[in-house]
mmCIF file of C-alpha atoms in Angstrom:
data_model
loop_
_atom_site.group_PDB
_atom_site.id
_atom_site.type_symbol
_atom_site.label_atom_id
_atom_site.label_comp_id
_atom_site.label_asym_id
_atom_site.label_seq_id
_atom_site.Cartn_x
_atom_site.Cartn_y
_atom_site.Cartn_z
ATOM 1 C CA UNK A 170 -1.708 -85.993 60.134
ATOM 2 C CA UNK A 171 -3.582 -87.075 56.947
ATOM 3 C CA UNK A 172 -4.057 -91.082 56.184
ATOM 4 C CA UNK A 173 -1.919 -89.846 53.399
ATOM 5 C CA UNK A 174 0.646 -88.343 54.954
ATOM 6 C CA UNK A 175 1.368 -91.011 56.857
ATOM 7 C CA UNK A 176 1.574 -93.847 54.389
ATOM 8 C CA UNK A 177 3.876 -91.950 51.835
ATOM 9 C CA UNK A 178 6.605 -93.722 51.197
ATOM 10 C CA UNK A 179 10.342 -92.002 51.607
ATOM 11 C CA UNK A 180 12.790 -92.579 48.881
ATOM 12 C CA UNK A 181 16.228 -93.864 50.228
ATOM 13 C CA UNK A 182 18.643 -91.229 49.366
ATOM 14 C CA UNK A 183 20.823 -94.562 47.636
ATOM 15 C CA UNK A 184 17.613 -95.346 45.759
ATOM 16 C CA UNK A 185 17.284 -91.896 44.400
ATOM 17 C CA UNK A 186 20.737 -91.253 43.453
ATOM 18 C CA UNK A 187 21.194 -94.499 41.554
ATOM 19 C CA UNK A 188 17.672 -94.460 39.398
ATOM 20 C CA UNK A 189 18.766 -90.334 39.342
ATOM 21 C CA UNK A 190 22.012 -91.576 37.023
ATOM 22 C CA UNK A 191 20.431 -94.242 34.942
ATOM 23 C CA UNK A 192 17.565 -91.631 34.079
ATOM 24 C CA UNK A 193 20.817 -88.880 33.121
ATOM 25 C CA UNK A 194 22.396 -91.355 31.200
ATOM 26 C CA UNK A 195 19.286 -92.475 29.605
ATOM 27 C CA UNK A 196 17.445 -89.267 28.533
ATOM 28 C CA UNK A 197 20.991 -88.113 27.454
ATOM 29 C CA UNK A 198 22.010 -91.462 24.903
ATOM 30 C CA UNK A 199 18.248 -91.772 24.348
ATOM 31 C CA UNK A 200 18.911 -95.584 23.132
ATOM 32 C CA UNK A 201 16.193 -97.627 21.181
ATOM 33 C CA UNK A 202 15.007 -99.902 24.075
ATOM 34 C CA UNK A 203 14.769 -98.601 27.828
ATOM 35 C CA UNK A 204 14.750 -102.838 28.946
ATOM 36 C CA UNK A 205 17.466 -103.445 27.176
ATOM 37 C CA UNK A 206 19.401 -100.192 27.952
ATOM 38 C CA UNK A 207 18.662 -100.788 31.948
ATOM 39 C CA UNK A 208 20.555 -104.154 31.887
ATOM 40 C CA UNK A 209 23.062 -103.164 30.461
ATOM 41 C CA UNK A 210 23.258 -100.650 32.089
ATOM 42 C CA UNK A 211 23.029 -101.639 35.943
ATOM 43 C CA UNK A 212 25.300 -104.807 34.776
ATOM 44 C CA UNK A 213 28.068 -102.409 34.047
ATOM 45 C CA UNK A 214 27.437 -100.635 37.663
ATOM 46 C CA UNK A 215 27.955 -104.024 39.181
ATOM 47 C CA UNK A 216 30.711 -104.938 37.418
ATOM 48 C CA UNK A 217 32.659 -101.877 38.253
ATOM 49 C CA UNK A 218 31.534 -102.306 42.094
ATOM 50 C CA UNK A 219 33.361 -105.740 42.215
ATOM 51 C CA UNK A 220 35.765 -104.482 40.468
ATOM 52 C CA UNK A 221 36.328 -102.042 42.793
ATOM 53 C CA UNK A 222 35.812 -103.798 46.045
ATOM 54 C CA UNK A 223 37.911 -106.330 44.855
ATOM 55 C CA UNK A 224 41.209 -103.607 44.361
ATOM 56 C CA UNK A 225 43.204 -103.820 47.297
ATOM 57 C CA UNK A 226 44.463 -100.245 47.963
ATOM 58 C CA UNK A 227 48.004 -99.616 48.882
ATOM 59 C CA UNK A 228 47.667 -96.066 50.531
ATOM 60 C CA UNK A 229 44.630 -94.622 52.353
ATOM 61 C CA UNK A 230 44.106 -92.046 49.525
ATOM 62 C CA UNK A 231 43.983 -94.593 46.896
ATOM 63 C CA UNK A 232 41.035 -95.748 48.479
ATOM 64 C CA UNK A 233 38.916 -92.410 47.959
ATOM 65 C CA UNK A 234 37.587 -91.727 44.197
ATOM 66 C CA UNK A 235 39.172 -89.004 42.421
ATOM 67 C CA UNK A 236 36.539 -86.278 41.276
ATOM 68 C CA UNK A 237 36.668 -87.149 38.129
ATOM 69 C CA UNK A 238 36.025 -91.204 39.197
ATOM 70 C CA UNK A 239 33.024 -90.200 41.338
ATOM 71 C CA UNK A 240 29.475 -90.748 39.770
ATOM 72 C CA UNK A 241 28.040 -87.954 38.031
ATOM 73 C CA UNK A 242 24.795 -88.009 40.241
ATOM 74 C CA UNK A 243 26.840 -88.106 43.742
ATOM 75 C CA UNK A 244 29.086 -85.064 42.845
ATOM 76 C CA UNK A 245 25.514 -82.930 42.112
ATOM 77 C CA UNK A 246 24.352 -84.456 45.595
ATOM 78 C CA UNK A 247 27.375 -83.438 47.149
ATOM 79 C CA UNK A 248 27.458 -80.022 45.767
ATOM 80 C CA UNK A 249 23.375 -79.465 46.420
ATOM 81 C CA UNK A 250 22.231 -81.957 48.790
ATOM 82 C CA UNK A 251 19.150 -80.347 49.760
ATOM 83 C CA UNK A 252 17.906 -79.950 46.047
ATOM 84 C CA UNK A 253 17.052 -83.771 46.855
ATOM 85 C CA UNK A 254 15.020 -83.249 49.100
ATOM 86 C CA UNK A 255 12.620 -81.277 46.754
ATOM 87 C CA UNK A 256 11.870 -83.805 44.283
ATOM 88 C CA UNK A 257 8.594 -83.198 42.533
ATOM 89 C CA UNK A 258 5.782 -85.133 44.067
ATOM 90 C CA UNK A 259 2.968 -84.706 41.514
ATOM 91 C CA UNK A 260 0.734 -86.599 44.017
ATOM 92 C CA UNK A 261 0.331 -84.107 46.306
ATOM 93 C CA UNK A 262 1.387 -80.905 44.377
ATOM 94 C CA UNK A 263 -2.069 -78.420 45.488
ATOM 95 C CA UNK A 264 -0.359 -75.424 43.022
ATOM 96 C CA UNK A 265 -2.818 -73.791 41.586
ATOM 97 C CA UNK A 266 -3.816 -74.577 37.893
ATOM 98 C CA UNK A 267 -5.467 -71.629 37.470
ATOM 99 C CA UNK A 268 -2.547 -69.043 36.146
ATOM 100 C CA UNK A 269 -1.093 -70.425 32.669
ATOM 101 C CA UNK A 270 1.602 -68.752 30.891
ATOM 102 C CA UNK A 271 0.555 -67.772 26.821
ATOM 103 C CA UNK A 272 2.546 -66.912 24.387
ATOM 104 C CA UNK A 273 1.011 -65.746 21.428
ATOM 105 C CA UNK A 274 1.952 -67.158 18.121
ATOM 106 C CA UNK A 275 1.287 -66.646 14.865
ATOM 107 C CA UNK A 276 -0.311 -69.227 12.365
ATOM 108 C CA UNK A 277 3.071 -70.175 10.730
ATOM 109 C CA UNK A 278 5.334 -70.575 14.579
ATOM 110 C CA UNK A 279 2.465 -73.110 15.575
ATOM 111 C CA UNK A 280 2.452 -75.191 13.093
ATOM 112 C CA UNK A 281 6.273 -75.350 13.095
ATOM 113 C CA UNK A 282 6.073 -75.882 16.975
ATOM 114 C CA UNK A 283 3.443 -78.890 16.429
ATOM 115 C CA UNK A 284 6.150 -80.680 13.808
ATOM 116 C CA UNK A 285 8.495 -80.019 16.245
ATOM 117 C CA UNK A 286 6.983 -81.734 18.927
ATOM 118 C CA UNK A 287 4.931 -83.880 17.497
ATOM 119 C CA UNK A 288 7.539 -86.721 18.250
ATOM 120 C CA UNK A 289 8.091 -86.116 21.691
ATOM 121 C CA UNK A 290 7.613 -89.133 24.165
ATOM 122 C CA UNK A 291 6.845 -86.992 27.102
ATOM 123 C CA UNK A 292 4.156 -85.152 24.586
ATOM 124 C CA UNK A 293 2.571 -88.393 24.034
ATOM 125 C CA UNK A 294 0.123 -88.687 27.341
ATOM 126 C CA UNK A 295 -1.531 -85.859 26.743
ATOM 127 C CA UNK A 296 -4.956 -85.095 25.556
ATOM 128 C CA UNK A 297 -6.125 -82.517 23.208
ATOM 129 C CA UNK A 298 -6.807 -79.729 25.842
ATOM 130 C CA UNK A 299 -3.434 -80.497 27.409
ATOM 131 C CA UNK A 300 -1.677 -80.552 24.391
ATOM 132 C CA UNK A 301 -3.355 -77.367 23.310
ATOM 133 C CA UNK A 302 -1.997 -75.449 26.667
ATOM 134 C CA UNK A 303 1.585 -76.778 26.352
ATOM 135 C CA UNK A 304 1.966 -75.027 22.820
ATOM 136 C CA UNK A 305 0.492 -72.055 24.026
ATOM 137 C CA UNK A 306 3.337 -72.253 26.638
ATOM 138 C CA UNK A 307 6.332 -72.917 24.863
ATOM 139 C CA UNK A 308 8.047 -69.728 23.512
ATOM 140 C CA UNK A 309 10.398 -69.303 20.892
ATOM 141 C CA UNK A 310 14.570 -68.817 21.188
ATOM 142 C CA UNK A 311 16.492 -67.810 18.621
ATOM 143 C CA UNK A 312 20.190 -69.480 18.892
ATOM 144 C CA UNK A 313 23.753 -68.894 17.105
ATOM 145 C CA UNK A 314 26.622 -71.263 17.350
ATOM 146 C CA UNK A 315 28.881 -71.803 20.520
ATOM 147 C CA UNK A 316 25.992 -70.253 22.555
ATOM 148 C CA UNK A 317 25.514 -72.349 25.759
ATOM 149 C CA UNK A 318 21.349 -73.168 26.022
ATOM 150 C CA UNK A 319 22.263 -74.601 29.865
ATOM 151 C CA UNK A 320 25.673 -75.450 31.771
ATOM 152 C CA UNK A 321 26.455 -77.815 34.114
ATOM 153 C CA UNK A 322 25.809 -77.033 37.656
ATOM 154 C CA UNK A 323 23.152 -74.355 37.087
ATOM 155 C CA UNK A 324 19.428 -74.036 38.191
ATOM 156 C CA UNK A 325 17.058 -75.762 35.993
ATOM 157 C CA UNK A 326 14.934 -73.093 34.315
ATOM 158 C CA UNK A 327 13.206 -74.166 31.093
ATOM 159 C CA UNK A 328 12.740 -77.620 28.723
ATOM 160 C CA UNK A 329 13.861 -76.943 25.084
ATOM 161 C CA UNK A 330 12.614 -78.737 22.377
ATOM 162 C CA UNK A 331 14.577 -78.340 19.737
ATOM 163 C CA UNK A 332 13.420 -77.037 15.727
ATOM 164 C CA UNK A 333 16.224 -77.089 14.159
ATOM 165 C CA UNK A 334 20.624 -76.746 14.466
ATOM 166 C CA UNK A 335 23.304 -78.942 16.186
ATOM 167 C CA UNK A 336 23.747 -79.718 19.827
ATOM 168 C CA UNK A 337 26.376 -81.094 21.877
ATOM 169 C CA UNK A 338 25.749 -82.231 25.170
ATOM 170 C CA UNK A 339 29.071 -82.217 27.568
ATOM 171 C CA UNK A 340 29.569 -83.420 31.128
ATOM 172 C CA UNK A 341 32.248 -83.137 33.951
ATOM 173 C CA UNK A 342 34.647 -80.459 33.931
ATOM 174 C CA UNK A 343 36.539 -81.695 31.447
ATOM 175 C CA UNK A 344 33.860 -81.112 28.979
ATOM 176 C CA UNK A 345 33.303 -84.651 27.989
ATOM 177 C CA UNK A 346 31.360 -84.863 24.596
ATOM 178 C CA UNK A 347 28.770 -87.428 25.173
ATOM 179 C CA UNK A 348 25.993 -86.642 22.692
ATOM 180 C CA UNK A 349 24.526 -85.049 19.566
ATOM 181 C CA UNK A 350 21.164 -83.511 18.842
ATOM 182 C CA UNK A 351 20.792 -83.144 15.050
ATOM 183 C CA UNK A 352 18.080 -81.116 14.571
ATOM 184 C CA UNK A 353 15.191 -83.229 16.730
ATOM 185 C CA UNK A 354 15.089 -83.949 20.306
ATOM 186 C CA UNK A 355 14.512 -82.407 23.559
ATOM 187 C CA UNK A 356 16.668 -81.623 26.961
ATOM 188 C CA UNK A 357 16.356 -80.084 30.140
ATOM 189 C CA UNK A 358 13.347 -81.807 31.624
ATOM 190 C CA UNK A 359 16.268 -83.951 34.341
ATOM 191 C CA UNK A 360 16.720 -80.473 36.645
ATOM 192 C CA UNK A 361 12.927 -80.059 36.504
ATOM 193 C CA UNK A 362 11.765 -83.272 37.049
ATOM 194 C CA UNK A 363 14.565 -83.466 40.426
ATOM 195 C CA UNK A 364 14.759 -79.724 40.895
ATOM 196 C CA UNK A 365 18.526 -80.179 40.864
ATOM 197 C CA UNK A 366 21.549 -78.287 39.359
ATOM 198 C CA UNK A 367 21.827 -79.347 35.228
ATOM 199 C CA UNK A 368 23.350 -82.671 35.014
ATOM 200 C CA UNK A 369 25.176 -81.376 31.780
ATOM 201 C CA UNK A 370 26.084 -78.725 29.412
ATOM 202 C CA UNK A 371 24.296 -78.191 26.141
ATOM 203 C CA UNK A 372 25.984 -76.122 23.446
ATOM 204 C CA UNK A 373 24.973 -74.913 20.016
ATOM 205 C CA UNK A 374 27.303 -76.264 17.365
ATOM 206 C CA UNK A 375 25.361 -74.251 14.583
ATOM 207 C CA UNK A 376 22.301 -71.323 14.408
ATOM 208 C CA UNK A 377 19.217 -72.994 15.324
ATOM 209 C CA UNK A 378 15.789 -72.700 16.894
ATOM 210 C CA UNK A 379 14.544 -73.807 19.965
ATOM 211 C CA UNK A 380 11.111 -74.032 21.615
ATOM 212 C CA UNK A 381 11.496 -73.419 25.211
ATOM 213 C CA UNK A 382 8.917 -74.311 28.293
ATOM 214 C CA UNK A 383 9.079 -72.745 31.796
ATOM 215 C CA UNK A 384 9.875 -74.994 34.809
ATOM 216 C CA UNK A 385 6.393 -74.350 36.791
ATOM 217 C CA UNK A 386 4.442 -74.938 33.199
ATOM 218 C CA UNK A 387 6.917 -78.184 32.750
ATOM 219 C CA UNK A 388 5.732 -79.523 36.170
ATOM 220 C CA UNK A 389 2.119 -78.769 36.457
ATOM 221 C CA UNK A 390 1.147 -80.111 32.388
ATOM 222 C CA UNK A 391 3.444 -82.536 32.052
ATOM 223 C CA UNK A 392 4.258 -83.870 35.288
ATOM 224 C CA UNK A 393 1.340 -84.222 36.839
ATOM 225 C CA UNK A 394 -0.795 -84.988 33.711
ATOM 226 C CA UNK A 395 1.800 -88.666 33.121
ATOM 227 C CA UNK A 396 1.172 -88.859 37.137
ATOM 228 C CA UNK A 397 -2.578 -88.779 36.449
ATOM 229 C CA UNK A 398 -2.249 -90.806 33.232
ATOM 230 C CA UNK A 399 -0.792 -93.821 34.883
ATOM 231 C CA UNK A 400 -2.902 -93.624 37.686
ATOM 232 C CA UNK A 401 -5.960 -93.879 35.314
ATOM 233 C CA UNK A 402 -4.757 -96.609 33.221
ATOM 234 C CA UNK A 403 -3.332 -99.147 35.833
ATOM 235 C CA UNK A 404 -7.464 -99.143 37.056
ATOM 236 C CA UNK A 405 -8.519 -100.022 33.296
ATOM 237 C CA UNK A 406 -5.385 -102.117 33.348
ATOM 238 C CA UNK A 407 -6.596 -103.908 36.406
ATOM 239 C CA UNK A 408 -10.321 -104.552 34.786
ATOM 240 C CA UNK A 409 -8.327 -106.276 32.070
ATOM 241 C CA UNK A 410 -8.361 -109.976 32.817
ATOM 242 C CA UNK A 411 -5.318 -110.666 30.404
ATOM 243 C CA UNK A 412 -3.430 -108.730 32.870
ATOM 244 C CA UNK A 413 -3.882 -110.328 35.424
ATOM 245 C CA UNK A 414 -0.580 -112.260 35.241
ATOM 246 C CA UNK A 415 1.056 -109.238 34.938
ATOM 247 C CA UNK A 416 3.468 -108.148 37.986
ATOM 248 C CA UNK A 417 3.154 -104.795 39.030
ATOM 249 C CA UNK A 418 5.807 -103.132 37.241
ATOM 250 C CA UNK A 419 5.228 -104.807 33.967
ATOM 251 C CA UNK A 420 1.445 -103.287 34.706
ATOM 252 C CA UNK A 421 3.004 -99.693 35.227
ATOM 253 C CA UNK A 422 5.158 -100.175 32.421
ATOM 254 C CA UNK A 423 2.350 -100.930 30.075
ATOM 255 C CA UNK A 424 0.351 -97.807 31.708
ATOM 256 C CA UNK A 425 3.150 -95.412 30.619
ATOM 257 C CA UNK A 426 2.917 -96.964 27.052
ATOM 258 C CA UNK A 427 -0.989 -96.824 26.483
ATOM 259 C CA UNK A 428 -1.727 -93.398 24.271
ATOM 260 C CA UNK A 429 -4.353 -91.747 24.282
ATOM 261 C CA UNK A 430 -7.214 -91.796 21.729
ATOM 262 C CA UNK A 431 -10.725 -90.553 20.751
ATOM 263 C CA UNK A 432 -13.099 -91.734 18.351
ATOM 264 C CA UNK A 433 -16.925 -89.697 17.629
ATOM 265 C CA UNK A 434 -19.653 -91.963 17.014
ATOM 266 C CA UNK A 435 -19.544 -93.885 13.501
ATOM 267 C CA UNK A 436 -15.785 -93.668 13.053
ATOM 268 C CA UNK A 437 -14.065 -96.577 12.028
ATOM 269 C CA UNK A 438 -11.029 -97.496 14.318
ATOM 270 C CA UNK A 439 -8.984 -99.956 12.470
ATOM 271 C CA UNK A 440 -10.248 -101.691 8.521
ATOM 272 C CA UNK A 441 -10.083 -105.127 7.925
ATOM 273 C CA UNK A 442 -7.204 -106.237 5.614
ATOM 274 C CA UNK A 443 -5.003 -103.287 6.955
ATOM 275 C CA UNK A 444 -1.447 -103.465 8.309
ATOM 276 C CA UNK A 445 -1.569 -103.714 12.515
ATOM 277 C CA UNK A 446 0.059 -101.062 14.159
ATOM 278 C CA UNK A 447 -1.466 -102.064 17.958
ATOM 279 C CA UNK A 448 -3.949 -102.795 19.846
ATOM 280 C CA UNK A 449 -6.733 -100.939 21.708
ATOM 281 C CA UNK A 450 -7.909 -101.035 25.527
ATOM 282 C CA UNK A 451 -11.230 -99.711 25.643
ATOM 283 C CA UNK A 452 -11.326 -97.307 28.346
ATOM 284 C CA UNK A 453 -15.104 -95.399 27.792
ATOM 285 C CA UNK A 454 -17.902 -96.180 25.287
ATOM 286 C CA UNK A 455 -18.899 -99.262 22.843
ATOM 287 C CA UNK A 456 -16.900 -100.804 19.955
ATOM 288 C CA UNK A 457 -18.754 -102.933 17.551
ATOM 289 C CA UNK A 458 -16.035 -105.551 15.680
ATOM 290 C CA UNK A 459 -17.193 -106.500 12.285
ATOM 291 C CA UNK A 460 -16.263 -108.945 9.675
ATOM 292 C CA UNK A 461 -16.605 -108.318 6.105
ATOM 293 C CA UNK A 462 -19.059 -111.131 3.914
ATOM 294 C CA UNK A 463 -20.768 -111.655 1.060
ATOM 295 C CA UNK A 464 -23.712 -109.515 2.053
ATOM 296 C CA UNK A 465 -21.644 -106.669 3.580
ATOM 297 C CA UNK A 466 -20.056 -106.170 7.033
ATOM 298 C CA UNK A 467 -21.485 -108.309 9.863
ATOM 299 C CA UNK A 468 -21.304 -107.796 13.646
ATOM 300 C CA UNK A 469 -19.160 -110.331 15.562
ATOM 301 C CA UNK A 470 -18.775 -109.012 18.781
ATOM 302 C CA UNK A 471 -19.650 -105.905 21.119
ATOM 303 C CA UNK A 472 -16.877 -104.498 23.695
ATOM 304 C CA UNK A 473 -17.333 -102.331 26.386
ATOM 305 C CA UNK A 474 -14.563 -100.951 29.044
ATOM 306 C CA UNK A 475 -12.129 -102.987 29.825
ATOM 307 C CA UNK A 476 -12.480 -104.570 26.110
ATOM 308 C CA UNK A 477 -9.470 -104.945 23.967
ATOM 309 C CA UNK A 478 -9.502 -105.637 20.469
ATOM 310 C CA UNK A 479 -6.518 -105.540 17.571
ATOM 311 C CA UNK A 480 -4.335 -108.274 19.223
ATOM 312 C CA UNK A 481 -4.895 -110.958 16.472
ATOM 313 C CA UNK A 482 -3.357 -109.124 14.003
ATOM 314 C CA UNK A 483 -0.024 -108.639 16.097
ATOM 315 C CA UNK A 484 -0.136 -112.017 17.313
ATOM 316 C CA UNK A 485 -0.216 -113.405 13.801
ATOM 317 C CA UNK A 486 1.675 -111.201 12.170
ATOM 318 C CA UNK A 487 -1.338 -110.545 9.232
ATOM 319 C CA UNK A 488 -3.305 -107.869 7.922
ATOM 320 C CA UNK A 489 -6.434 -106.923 10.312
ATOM 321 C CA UNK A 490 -9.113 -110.059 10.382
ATOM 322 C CA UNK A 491 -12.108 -107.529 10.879
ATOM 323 C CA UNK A 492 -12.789 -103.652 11.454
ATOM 324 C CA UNK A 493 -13.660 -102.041 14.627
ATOM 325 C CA UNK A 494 -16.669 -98.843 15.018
ATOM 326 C CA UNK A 495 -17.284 -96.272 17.354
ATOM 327 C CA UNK A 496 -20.688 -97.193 18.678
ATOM 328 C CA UNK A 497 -20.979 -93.969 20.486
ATOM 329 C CA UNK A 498 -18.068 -91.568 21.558
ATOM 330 C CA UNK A 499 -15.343 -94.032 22.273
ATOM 331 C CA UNK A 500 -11.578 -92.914 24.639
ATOM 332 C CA UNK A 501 -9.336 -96.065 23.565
ATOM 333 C CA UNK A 502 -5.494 -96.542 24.958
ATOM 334 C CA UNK A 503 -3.906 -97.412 21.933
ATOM 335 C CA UNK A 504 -0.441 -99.722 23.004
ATOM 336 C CA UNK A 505 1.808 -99.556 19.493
ATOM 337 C CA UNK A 506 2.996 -102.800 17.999
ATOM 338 C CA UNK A 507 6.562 -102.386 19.464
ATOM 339 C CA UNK A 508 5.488 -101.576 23.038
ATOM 340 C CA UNK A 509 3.187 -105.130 22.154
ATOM 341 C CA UNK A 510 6.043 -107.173 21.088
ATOM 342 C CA UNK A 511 7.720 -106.102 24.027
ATOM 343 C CA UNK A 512 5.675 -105.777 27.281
ATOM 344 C CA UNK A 513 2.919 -108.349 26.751
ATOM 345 C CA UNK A 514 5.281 -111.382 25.090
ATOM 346 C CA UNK A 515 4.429 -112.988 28.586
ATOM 347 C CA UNK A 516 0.307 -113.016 27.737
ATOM 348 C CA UNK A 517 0.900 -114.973 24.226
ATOM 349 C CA UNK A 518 -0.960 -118.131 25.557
ATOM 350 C CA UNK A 519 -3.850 -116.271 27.201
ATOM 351 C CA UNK A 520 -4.458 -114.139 24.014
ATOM 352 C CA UNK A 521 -3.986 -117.031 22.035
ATOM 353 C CA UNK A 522 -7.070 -119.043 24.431
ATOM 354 C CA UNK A 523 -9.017 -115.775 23.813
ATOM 355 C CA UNK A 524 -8.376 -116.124 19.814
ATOM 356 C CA UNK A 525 -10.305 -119.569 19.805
ATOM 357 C CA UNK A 526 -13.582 -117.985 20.568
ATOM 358 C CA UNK A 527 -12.996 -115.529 18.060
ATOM 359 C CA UNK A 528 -15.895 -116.708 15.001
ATOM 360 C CA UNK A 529 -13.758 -115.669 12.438
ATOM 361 C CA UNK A 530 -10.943 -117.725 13.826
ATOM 362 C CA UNK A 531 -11.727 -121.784 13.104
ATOM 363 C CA UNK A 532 -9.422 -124.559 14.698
ATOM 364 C CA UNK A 533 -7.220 -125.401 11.899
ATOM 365 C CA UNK A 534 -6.351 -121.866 11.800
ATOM 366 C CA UNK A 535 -5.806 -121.059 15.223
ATOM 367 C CA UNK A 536 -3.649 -124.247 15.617
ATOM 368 C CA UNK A 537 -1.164 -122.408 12.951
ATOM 369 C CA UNK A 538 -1.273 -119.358 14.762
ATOM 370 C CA UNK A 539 -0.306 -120.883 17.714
ATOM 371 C CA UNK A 540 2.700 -123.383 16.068
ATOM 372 C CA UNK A 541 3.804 -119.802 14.279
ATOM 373 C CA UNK A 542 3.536 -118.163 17.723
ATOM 374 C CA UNK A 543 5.479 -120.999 19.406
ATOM 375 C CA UNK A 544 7.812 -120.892 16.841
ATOM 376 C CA UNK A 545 8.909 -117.568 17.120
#
């Protein structure tokens, strides 16, 4: 037995089946904030288990949930118990990458396939060449209304991201409307990700176009390539001394945020005086930051990996202070403001200690920065 085969660590059945029906409901309601959504969320759940162990039942079947009472997630179980116990591993998933599925397209179906997916979280990890093999995967499906794209209880076969029309999303037998996709979006990717039955029913409420991926495509692009992603960043994360505070999940969390970038050698990365939009972990190559005077742009500082740049700008809530170059070919993880704002509010005070070396930063304006900061 492999060193790695022995230290893998089994998912409690429990475990799976709760974080199984957050991720349904999730995916499915698709709210603004995942934090916020999860506590909610699991608050609920443990309201209505003291609500229930506190009911005193007054006949033995009164004490057993009707089908309609029992969790979405534990019915599936139930039904296909040992689909559980096939839950994608991407870490040790030896299928060969070799044979790709292409569908040829013409000019005019890629371009509408790139709009249409262009705004697609799970899209959002991967790099050019990646990105590249997932259109040439997807194929096109023509829909009309009332046709069913899945139904509840069947096998998982494709991911549909959708082009264009209406669709509702139903659950439980009694075809409970629970959603609407108006014209954007994506479903399909719970039955792949779990290889279990379809968690829900998705009809068309008007013609429409879909974009459809295969389940072995799904796994091996997507799958493993947000399995490698995270991987990759929590080591630049980890060379980060910022993070160092960070717990481990706040870490991982931050991982699954960081997108992707490129820069060739010359190109400007962010202009001083323009609107912040994130910050930048440098993850290969040289960034020179540069401040614009009198004379023309000066040099202030040279980063290497594990150099971030772009915070002051969020942190302060101003235009960009100075501009940042490609020395030579630069990869960057580029966090967006929101993700900022919302998994690094914890490292204020050690960006803010960073800030004060800064040359373009003097002390009467850092100490506003930080009163604003503390303020806020």
């Amino acid at each position: 037995m492999s060193s790695q085969q022995k230290h893998r660590v089994q998912v409690p059945d429990k475990l799976r089946d709760v974080l199984l029906e957050f991720s349904i409901a999730y995916l499915l309601e698709q709210p603004g904030d995942v934090i916020d959504y999860a506590v909610a969320f699991f608050t609920k759940m443990q309201e209505d288990r003291r609500t229930m162990a506190s009911a005193e039942p007054t006949s033995p079947d009164e004490s057993i949930l009707s089908h309609d009472e029992e969790p979405l997630v534990n019915r599936y179980a139930s039904r296909r118990k040992s689909v559980f116990a096939e839950t994608y591993d991407p870490e040790n998933d030896d299928e060969d990458e070799g044979a790709r599925a292409i569908f040829p397209k013409t000019d005019e179906q890629r371009a509408r396939l790139c709009d249409s997916v262009k705004n697609i979280l799970l899209f959002r990890s991967l790099d050019k060449e990646q990105m590249n093999e997932v259109l040439d995967a997807m194929f096109e499906k023509i829909v009309e209304a009332n046709d069913y794209i899945i139904k509840l209880g069947d096998d998982g076969d494709n991911f549909y991201v959708i082009e264009s029309g209406t669709y509702f999303a139903f659950v439980g037998e009694e075809q409970k409307h629970i959603h609407t996709y108006d014209n954007r979006g994506s479903f399909g990717e719970l039955a792949l990700l779990y290889n279990m039955p379809r968690a829900a029913t998705i009809q068309a409420q008007t013609d429409g176009r879909l974009w459809a991926m295969d389940r072995q495509t799904f796994r091996r692009i997507l799958l493993k390539s947000a399995f490698r992603k995270r991987k990759m960043y929590e080591a630049l994360l980890d060379s980060v001394p910022m993070l160092k505070t960070l717990q481990n999940y706040e870490r991982m969390n931050l991982a699954d945020a960081l997108i992707p970038q490129t820069y060739a050698k010359g190109d400007r990365i962010i202009k001083q005086g323009d609107a912040a939009d994130g910050m930048y972990f440098i993850e290969d190559g040289k960034v020179s930051i540069r401040i614009q005077q009198d004379a023309g742009e000066v040099e202030i500082s040279n980063l290497e990996k594990g150099g971030y740049f772009g915070e002051l700008a969020l942190v302060t809530h101003r235009p960009r202070a100075a501009s940042a170059y490609a020395v030579d070919n630069v990869k960057v993880a580029f966090l967006e403001t929101e993700c900022f704002e919302r998994l690094l509010g914890n490292c204020i005070n050690l960006l803010l200690r960073s800030m004060k070396h800064y040359r373009f930063v003097d002390d009467a304006v850092y100490a506003m920065i930080r009163e604003a900061c503390q303020k806020s």
